[in-house]
Every structure is written in structure tokens, then in C-alpha cells.
Tab-separated table of N, CA and C and ligand atoms in Angstrom:
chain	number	residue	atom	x	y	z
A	1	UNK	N	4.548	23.028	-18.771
A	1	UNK	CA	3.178	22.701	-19.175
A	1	UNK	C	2.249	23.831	-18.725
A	2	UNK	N	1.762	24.194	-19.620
A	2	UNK	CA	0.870	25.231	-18.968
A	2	UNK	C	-0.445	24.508	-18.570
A	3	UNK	N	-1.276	25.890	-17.980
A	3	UNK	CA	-2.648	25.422	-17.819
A	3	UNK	C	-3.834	25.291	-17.892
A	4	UNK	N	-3.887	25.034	-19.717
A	4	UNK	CA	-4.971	24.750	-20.382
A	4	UNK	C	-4.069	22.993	-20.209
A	5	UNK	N	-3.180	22.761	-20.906
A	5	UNK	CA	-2.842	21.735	-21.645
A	5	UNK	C	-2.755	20.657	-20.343
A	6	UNK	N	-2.463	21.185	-18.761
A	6	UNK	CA	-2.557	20.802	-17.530
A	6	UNK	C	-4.287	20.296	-17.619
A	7	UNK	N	-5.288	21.041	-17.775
A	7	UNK	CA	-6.184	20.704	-17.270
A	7	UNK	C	-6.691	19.876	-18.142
A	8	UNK	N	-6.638	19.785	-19.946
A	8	UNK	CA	-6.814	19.093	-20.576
A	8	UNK	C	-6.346	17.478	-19.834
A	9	UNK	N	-5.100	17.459	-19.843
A	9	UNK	CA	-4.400	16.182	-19.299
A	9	UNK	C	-5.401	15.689	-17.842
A	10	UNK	N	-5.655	16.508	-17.197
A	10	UNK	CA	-6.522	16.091	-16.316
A	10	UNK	C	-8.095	15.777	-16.365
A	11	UNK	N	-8.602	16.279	-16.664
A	11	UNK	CA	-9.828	15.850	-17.442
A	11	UNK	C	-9.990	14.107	-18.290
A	12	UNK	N	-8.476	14.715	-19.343
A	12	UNK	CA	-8.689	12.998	-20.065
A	12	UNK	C	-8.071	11.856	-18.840
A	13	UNK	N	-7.452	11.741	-18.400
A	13	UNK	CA	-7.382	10.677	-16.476
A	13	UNK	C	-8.558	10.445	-16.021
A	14	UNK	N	-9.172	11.433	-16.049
A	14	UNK	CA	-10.374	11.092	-15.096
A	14	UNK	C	-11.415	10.466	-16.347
A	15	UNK	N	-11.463	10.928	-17.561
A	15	UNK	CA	-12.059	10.422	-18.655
A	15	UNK	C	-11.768	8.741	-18.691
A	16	UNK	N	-10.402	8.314	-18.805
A	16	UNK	CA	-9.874	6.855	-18.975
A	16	UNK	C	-10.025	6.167	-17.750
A	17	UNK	N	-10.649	6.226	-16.814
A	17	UNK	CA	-10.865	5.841	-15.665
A	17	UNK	C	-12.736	4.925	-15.989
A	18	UNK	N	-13.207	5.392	-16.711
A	18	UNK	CA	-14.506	4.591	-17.227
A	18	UNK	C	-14.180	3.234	-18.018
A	19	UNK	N	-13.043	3.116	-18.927
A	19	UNK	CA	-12.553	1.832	-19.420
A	19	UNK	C	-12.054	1.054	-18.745
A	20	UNK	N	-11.571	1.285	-17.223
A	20	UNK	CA	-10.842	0.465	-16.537
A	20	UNK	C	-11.935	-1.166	-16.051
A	21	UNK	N	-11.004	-1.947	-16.810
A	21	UNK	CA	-11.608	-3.236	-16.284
A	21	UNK	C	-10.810	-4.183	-14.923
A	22	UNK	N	-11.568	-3.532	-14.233
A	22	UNK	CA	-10.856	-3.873	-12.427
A	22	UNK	C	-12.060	-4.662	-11.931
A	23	UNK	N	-12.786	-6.019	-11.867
A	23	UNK	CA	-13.307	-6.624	-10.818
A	23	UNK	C	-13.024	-7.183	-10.080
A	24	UNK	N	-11.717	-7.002	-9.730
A	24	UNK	CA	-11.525	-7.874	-8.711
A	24	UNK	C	-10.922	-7.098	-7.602
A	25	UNK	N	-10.050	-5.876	-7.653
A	25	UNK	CA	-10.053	-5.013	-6.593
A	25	UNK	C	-10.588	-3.956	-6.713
A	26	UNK	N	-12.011	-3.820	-7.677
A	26	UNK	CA	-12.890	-2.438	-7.487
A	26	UNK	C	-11.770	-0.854	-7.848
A	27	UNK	N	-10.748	-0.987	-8.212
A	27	UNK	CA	-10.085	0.710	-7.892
A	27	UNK	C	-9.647	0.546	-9.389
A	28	UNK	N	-10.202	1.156	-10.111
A	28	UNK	CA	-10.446	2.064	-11.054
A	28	UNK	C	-9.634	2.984	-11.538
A	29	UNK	N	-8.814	2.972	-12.413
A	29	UNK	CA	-7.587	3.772	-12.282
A	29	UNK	C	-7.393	4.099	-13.720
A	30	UNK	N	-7.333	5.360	-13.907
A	30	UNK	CA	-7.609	6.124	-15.265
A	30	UNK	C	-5.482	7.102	-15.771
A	31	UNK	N	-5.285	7.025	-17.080
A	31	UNK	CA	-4.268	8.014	-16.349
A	31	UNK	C	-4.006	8.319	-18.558
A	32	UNK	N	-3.151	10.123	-18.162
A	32	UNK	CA	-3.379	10.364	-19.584
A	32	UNK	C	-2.157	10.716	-19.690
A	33	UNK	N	-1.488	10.543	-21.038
A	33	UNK	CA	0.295	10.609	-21.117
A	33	UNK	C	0.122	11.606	-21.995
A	34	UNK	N	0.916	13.056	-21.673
A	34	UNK	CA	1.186	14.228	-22.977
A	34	UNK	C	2.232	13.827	-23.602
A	35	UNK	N	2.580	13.551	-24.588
A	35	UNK	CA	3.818	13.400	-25.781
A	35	UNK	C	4.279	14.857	-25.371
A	36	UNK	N	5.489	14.965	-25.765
A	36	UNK	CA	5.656	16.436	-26.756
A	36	UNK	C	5.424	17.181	-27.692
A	37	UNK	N	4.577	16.234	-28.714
A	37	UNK	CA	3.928	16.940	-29.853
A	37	UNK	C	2.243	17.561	-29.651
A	38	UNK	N	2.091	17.158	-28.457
A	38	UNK	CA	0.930	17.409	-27.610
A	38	UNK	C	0.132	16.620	-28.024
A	39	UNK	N	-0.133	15.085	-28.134
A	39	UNK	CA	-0.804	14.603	-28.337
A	39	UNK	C	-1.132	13.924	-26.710
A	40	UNK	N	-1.968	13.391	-26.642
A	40	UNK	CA	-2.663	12.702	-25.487
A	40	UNK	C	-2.990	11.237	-25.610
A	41	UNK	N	-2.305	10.103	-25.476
A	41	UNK	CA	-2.991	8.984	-24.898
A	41	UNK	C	-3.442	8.291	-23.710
A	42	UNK	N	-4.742	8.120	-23.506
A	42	UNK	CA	-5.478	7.526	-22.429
A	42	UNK	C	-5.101	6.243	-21.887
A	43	UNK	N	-4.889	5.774	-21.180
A	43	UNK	CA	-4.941	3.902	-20.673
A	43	UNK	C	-5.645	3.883	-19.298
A	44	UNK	N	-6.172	3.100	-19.208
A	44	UNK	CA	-6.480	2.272	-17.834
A	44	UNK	C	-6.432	0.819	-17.049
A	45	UNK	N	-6.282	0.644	-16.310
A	45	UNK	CA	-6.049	-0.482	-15.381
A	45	UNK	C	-6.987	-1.861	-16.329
A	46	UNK	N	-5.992	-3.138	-16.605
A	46	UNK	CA	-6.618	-4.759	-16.723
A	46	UNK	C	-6.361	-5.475	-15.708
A	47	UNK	N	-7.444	-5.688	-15.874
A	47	UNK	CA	-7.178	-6.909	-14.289
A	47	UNK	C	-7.301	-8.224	-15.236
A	48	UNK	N	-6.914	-9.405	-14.376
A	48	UNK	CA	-6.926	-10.841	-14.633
A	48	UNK	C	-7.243	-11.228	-13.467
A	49	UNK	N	-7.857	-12.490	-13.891
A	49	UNK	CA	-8.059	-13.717	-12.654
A	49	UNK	C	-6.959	-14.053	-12.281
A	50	UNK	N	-5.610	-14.329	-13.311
A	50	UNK	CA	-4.249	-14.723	-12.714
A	50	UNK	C	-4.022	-13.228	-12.659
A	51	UNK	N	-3.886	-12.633	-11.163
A	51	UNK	CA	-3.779	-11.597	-10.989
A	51	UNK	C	-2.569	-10.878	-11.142
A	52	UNK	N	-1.662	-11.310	-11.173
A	52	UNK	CA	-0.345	-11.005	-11.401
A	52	UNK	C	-0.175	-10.754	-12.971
A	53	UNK	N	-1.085	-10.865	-13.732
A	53	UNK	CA	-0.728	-10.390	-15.093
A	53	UNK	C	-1.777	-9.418	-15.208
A	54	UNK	N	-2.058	-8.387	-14.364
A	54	UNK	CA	-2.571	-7.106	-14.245
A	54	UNK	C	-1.586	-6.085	-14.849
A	55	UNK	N	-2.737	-5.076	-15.816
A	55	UNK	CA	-1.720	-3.992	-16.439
A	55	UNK	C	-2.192	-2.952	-15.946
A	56	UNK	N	-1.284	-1.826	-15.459
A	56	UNK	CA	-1.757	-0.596	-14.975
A	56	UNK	C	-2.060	0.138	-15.457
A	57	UNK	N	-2.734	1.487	-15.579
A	57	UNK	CA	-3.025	2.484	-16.221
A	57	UNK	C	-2.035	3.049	-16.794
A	58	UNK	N	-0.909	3.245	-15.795
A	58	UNK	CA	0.129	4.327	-16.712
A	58	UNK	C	0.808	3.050	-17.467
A	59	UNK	N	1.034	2.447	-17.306
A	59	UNK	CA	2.115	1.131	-18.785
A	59	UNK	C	0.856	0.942	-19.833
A	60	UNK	N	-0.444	1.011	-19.417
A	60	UNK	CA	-1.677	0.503	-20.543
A	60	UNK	C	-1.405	1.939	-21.429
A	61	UNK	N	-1.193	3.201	-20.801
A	61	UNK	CA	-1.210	4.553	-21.865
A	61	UNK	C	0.220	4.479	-22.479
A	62	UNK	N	1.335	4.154	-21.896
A	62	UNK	CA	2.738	4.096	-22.822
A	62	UNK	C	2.804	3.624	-23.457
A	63	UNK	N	1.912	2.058	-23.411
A	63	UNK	CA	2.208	0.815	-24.199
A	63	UNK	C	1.620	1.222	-25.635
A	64	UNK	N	0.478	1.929	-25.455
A	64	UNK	CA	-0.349	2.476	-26.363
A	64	UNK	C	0.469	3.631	-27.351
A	65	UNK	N	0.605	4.474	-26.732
A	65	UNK	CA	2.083	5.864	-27.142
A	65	UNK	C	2.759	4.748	-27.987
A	66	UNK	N	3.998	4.136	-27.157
A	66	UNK	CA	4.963	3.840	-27.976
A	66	UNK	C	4.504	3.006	-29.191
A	67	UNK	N	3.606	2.222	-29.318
A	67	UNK	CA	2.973	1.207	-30.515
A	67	UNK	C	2.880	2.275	-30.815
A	68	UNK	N	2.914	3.375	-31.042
A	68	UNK	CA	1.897	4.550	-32.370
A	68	UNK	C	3.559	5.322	-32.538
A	69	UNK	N	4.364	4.816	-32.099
A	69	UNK	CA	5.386	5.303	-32.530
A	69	UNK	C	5.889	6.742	-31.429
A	70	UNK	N	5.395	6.672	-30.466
A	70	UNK	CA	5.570	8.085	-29.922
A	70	UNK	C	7.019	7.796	-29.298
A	71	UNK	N	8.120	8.185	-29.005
A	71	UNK	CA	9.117	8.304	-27.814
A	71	UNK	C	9.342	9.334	-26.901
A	72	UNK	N	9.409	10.680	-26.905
A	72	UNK	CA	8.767	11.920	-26.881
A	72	UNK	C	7.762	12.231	-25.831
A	73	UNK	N	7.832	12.259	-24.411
A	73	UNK	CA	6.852	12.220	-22.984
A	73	UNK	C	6.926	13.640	-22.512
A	74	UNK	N	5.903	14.325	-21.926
A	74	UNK	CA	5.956	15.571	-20.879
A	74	UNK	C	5.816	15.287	-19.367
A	75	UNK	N	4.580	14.735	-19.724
A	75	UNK	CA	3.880	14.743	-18.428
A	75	UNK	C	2.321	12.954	-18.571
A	76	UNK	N	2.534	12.685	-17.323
A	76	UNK	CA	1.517	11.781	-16.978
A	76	UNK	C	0.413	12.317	-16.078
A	77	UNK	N	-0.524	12.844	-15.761
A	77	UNK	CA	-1.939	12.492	-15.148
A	77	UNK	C	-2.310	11.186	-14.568
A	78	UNK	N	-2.692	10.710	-13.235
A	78	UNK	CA	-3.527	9.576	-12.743
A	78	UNK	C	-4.295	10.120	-12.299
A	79	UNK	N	-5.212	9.558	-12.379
A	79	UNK	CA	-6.649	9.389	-11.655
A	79	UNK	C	-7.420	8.107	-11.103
A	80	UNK	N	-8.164	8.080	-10.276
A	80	UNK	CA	-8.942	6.927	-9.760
A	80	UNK	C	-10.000	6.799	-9.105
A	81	UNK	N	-10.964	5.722	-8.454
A	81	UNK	CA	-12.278	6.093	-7.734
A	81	UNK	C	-11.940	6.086	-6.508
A	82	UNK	N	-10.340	6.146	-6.191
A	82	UNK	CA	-10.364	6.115	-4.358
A	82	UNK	C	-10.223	7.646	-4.032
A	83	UNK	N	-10.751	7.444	-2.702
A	83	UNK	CA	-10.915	8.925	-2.139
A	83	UNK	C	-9.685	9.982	-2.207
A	84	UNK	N	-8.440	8.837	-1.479
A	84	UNK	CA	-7.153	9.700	-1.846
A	84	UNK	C	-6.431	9.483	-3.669
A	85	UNK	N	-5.058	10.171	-3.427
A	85	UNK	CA	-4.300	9.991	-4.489
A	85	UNK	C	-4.071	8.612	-4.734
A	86	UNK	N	-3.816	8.933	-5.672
A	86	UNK	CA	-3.072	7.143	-6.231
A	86	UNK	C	-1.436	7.302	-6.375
A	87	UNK	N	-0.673	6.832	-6.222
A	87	UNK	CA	0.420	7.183	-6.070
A	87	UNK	C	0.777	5.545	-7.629
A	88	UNK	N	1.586	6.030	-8.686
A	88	UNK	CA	2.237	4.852	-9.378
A	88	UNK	C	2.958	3.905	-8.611
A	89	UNK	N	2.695	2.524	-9.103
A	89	UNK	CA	3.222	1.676	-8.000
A	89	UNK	C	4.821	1.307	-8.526
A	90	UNK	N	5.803	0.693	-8.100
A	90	UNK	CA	6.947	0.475	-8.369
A	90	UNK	C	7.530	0.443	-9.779
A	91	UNK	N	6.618	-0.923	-9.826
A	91	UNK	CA	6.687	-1.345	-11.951
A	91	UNK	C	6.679	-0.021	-12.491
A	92	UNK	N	5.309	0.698	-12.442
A	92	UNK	CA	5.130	1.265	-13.340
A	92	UNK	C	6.307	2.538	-12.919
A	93	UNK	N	7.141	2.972	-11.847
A	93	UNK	CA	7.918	4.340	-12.358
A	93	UNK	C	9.223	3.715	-12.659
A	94	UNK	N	9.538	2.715	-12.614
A	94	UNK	CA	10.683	1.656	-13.079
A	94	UNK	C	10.460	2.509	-14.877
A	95	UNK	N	9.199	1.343	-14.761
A	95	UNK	CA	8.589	1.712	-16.808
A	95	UNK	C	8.740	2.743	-16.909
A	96	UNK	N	8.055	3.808	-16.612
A	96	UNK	CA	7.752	5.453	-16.911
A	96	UNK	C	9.222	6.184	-16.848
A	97	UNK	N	10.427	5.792	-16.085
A	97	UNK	CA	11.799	6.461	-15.935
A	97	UNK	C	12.676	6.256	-17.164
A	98	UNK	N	11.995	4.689	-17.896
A	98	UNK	CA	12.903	4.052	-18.833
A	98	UNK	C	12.646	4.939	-19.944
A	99	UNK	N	11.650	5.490	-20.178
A	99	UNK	CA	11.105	6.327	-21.610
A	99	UNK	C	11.462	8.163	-21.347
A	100	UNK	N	10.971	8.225	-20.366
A	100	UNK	CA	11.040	9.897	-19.395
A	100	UNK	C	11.397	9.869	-18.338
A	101	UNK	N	12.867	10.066	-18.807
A	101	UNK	CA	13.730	10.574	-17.456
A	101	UNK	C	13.219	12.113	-16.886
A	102	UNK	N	12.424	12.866	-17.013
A	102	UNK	CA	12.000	13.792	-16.897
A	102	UNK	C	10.446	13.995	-16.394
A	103	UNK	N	9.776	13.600	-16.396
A	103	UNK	CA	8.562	13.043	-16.693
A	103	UNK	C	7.972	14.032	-15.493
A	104	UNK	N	6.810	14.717	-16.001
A	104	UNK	CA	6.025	15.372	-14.419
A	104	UNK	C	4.708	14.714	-14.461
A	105	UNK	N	4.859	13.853	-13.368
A	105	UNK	CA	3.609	13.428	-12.925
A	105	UNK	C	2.751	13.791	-12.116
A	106	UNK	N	1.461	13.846	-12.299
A	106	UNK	CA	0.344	14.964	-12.097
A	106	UNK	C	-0.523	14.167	-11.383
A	107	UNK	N	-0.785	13.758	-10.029
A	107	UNK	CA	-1.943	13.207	-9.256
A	107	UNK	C	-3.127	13.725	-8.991
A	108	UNK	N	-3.828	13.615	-9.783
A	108	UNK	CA	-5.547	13.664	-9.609
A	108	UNK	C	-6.402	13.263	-8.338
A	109	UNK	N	-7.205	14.019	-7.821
A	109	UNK	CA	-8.426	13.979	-6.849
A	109	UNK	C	-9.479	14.270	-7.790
A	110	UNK	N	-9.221	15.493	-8.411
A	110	UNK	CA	-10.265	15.976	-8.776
A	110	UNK	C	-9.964	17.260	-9.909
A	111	UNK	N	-10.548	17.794	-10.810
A	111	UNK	CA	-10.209	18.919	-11.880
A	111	UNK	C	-9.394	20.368	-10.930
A	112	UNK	N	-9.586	19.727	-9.316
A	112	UNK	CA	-9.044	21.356	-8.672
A	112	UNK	C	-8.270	20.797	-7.995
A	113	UNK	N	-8.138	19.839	-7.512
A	113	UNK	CA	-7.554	19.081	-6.891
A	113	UNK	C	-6.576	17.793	-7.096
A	114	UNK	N	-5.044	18.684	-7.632
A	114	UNK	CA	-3.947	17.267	-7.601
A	114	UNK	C	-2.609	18.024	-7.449
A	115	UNK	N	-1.733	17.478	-7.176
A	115	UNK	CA	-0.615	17.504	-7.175
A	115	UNK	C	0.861	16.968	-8.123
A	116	UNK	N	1.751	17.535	-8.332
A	116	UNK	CA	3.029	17.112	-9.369
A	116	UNK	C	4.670	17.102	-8.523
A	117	UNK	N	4.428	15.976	-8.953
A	117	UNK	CA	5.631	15.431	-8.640
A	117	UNK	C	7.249	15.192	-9.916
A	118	UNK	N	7.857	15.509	-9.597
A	118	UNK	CA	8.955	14.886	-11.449
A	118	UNK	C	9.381	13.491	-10.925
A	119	UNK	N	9.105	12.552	-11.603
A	119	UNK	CA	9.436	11.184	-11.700
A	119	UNK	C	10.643	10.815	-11.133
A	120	UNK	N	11.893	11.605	-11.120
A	120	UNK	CA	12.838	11.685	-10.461
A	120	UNK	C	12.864	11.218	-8.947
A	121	UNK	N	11.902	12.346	-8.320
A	121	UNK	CA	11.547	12.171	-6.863
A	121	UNK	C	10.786	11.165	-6.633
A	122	UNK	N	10.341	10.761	-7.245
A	122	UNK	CA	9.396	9.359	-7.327
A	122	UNK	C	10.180	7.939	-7.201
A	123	UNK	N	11.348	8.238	-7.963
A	123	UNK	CA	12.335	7.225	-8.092
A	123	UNK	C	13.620	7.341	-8.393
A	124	UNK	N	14.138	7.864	-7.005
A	124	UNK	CA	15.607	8.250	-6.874
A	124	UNK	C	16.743	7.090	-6.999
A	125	UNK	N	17.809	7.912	-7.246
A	125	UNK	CA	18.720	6.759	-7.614
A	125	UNK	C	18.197	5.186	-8.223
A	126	UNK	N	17.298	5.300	-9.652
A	126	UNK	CA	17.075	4.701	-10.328
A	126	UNK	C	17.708	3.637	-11.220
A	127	UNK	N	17.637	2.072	-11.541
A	127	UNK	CA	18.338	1.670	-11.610
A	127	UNK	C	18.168	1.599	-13.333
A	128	UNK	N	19.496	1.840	-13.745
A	128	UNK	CA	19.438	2.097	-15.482
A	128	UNK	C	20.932	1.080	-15.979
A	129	UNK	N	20.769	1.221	-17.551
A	129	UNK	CA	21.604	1.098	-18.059
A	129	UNK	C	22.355	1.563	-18.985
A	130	UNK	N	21.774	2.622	-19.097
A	130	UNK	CA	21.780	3.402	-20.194
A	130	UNK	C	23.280	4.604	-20.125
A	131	UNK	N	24.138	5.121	-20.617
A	131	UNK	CA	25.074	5.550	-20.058
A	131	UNK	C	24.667	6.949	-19.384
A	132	UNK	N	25.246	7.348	-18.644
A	132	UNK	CA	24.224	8.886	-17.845
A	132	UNK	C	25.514	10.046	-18.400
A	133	UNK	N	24.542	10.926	-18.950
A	133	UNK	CA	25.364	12.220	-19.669
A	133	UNK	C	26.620	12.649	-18.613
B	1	LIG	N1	-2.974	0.238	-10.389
B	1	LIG	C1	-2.727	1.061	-11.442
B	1	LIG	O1	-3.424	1.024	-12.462
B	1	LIG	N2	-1.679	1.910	-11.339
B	1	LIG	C2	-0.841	1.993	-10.267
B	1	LIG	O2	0.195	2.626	-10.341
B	1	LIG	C3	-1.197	1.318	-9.023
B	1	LIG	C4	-2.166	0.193	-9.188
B	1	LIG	C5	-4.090	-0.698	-10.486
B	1	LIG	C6	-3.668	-2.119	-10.689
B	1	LIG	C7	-4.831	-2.874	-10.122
B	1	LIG	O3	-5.777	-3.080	-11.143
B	1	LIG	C8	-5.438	-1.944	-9.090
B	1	LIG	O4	-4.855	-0.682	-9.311
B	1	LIG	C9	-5.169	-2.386	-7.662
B	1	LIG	O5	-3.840	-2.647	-7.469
């Protein structure tokens, strides 16, 4: 990924972070998925009163991708209003491993400020079913 298409991806995270409907734990969580054809979809965090049927930012941007037909992932971007990183929580690199086994995920502070991780290291010895090359 270079770094126009890096900072693009970062920019739109911090962009999808204004749709997030979170009142009930305030954290705000924005995040932008590159396809391979370089397209970009945005998602952000739903909250519910039955809180347990909360959707995260990164499954709200895949869910979005794959309905449009995308299969095809580079890279993810998060962003959020807490001071530190946001780190994806379990579910979602479970989700994110099942589509992009490859996947570089890009943690946002700020347009100068984030870090990349490959999904791999995020979630080692991952549990699949799929047959492994
Ligand atoms: N959240 C995300 O959107 N992504 C994550 O990977 C971690 C958590 C959201 C869910 C919930 O709305 C809020 O952050 C607090 O858990």
C-alpha cells in the first residue's frame, strides 16, 4: 500500500467516525476497508439498548463491502475519539481473518500518527475451516 492510498484510508476512519451511533459507551469508532480494486468502504460502530447486539466499525464496513459484492481486502484503518489506539476486539479479527487472511491493519491516533499490524499477528493460530494451502 503505498502512501497516498495509506493516507487516503486514513483520513476516510477518521471521516466514518462522525456516523457512529454509540450512546451508551460514548467511544466512537470510525474504520475504512481498501478492496483491491481500490475502492474504500466506511462503517462505524451501532450500539443498542440490548447491548449485546452492538455492531462494530470494522464488521459495519465488511458487511457493507461484501453486500456490494466485494471479496477482495488490502487493508483496514480504525479510528476513534479515545486518546489511545483502538485495538479490534476479538469478534471482529475472528470476522476480518475469515475474508483476509492477509489483511494490514492500520491503527489511527491521528493523520501522523498510527501504526500496522497484519491480521495474522493480531490473531495467531486462528481458528478456520477452510483447508490451509
Ligand atoms: N468497538 C468497535 O467498533 N470496534 C472494536 O473493535 C472494538 C469496540 C465499539 C463497539 C462499542 O460500540 C464500543 O466500541 C465500545 O465497546
Amino acid at each position: 500500500m503505498n502512501t497516498e492510498i495509506s493516507l487516503k484510508l486514513i483520513k476516510a476512519s477518521l471521516k466514518s467516525r462522525v456516523n457512529s451511533y454509540a450512546p451508551y459507551s460514548g467511544i466512537h469508532v470510525g474504520a475504512a476497508l481498501l478492496c483491491s480494486n481500490g475502492k474504500i468502504y466506511k462503517g462505524s460502530n451501532i450500539e443498542c439498548a440490548s447491548f449485546s447486539l452492538t455492531i462494530c466499525a470494522e464488521r459495519a464496513a465488511f458487511s457493507k463491502a461484501i453486500t456490494e459484492g466485494e471479496l477482495n481486502f488490502e487493508a483496514i484503518a480504525i479510528s476513534s475519539n479515545q486518546e489511545d489506539y483502538i485495538f479490534p476486539c476479538g469478534a471482529c479479527r475472528q470476522f476480518m481473518i475469515e475474508f483476509a487472511e492477509d489483511l494490514t491493519v492500520v491503527l489511527v491516533k491521528s493523520e501522523k500518527e498510527y501504526k500496522t499490524f497484519n491480521i495474522k499477528k493480531l490473531l495467531p493460530n486462528n481458528f478456520s475451516i477452510k483447508q490451509k494451502k
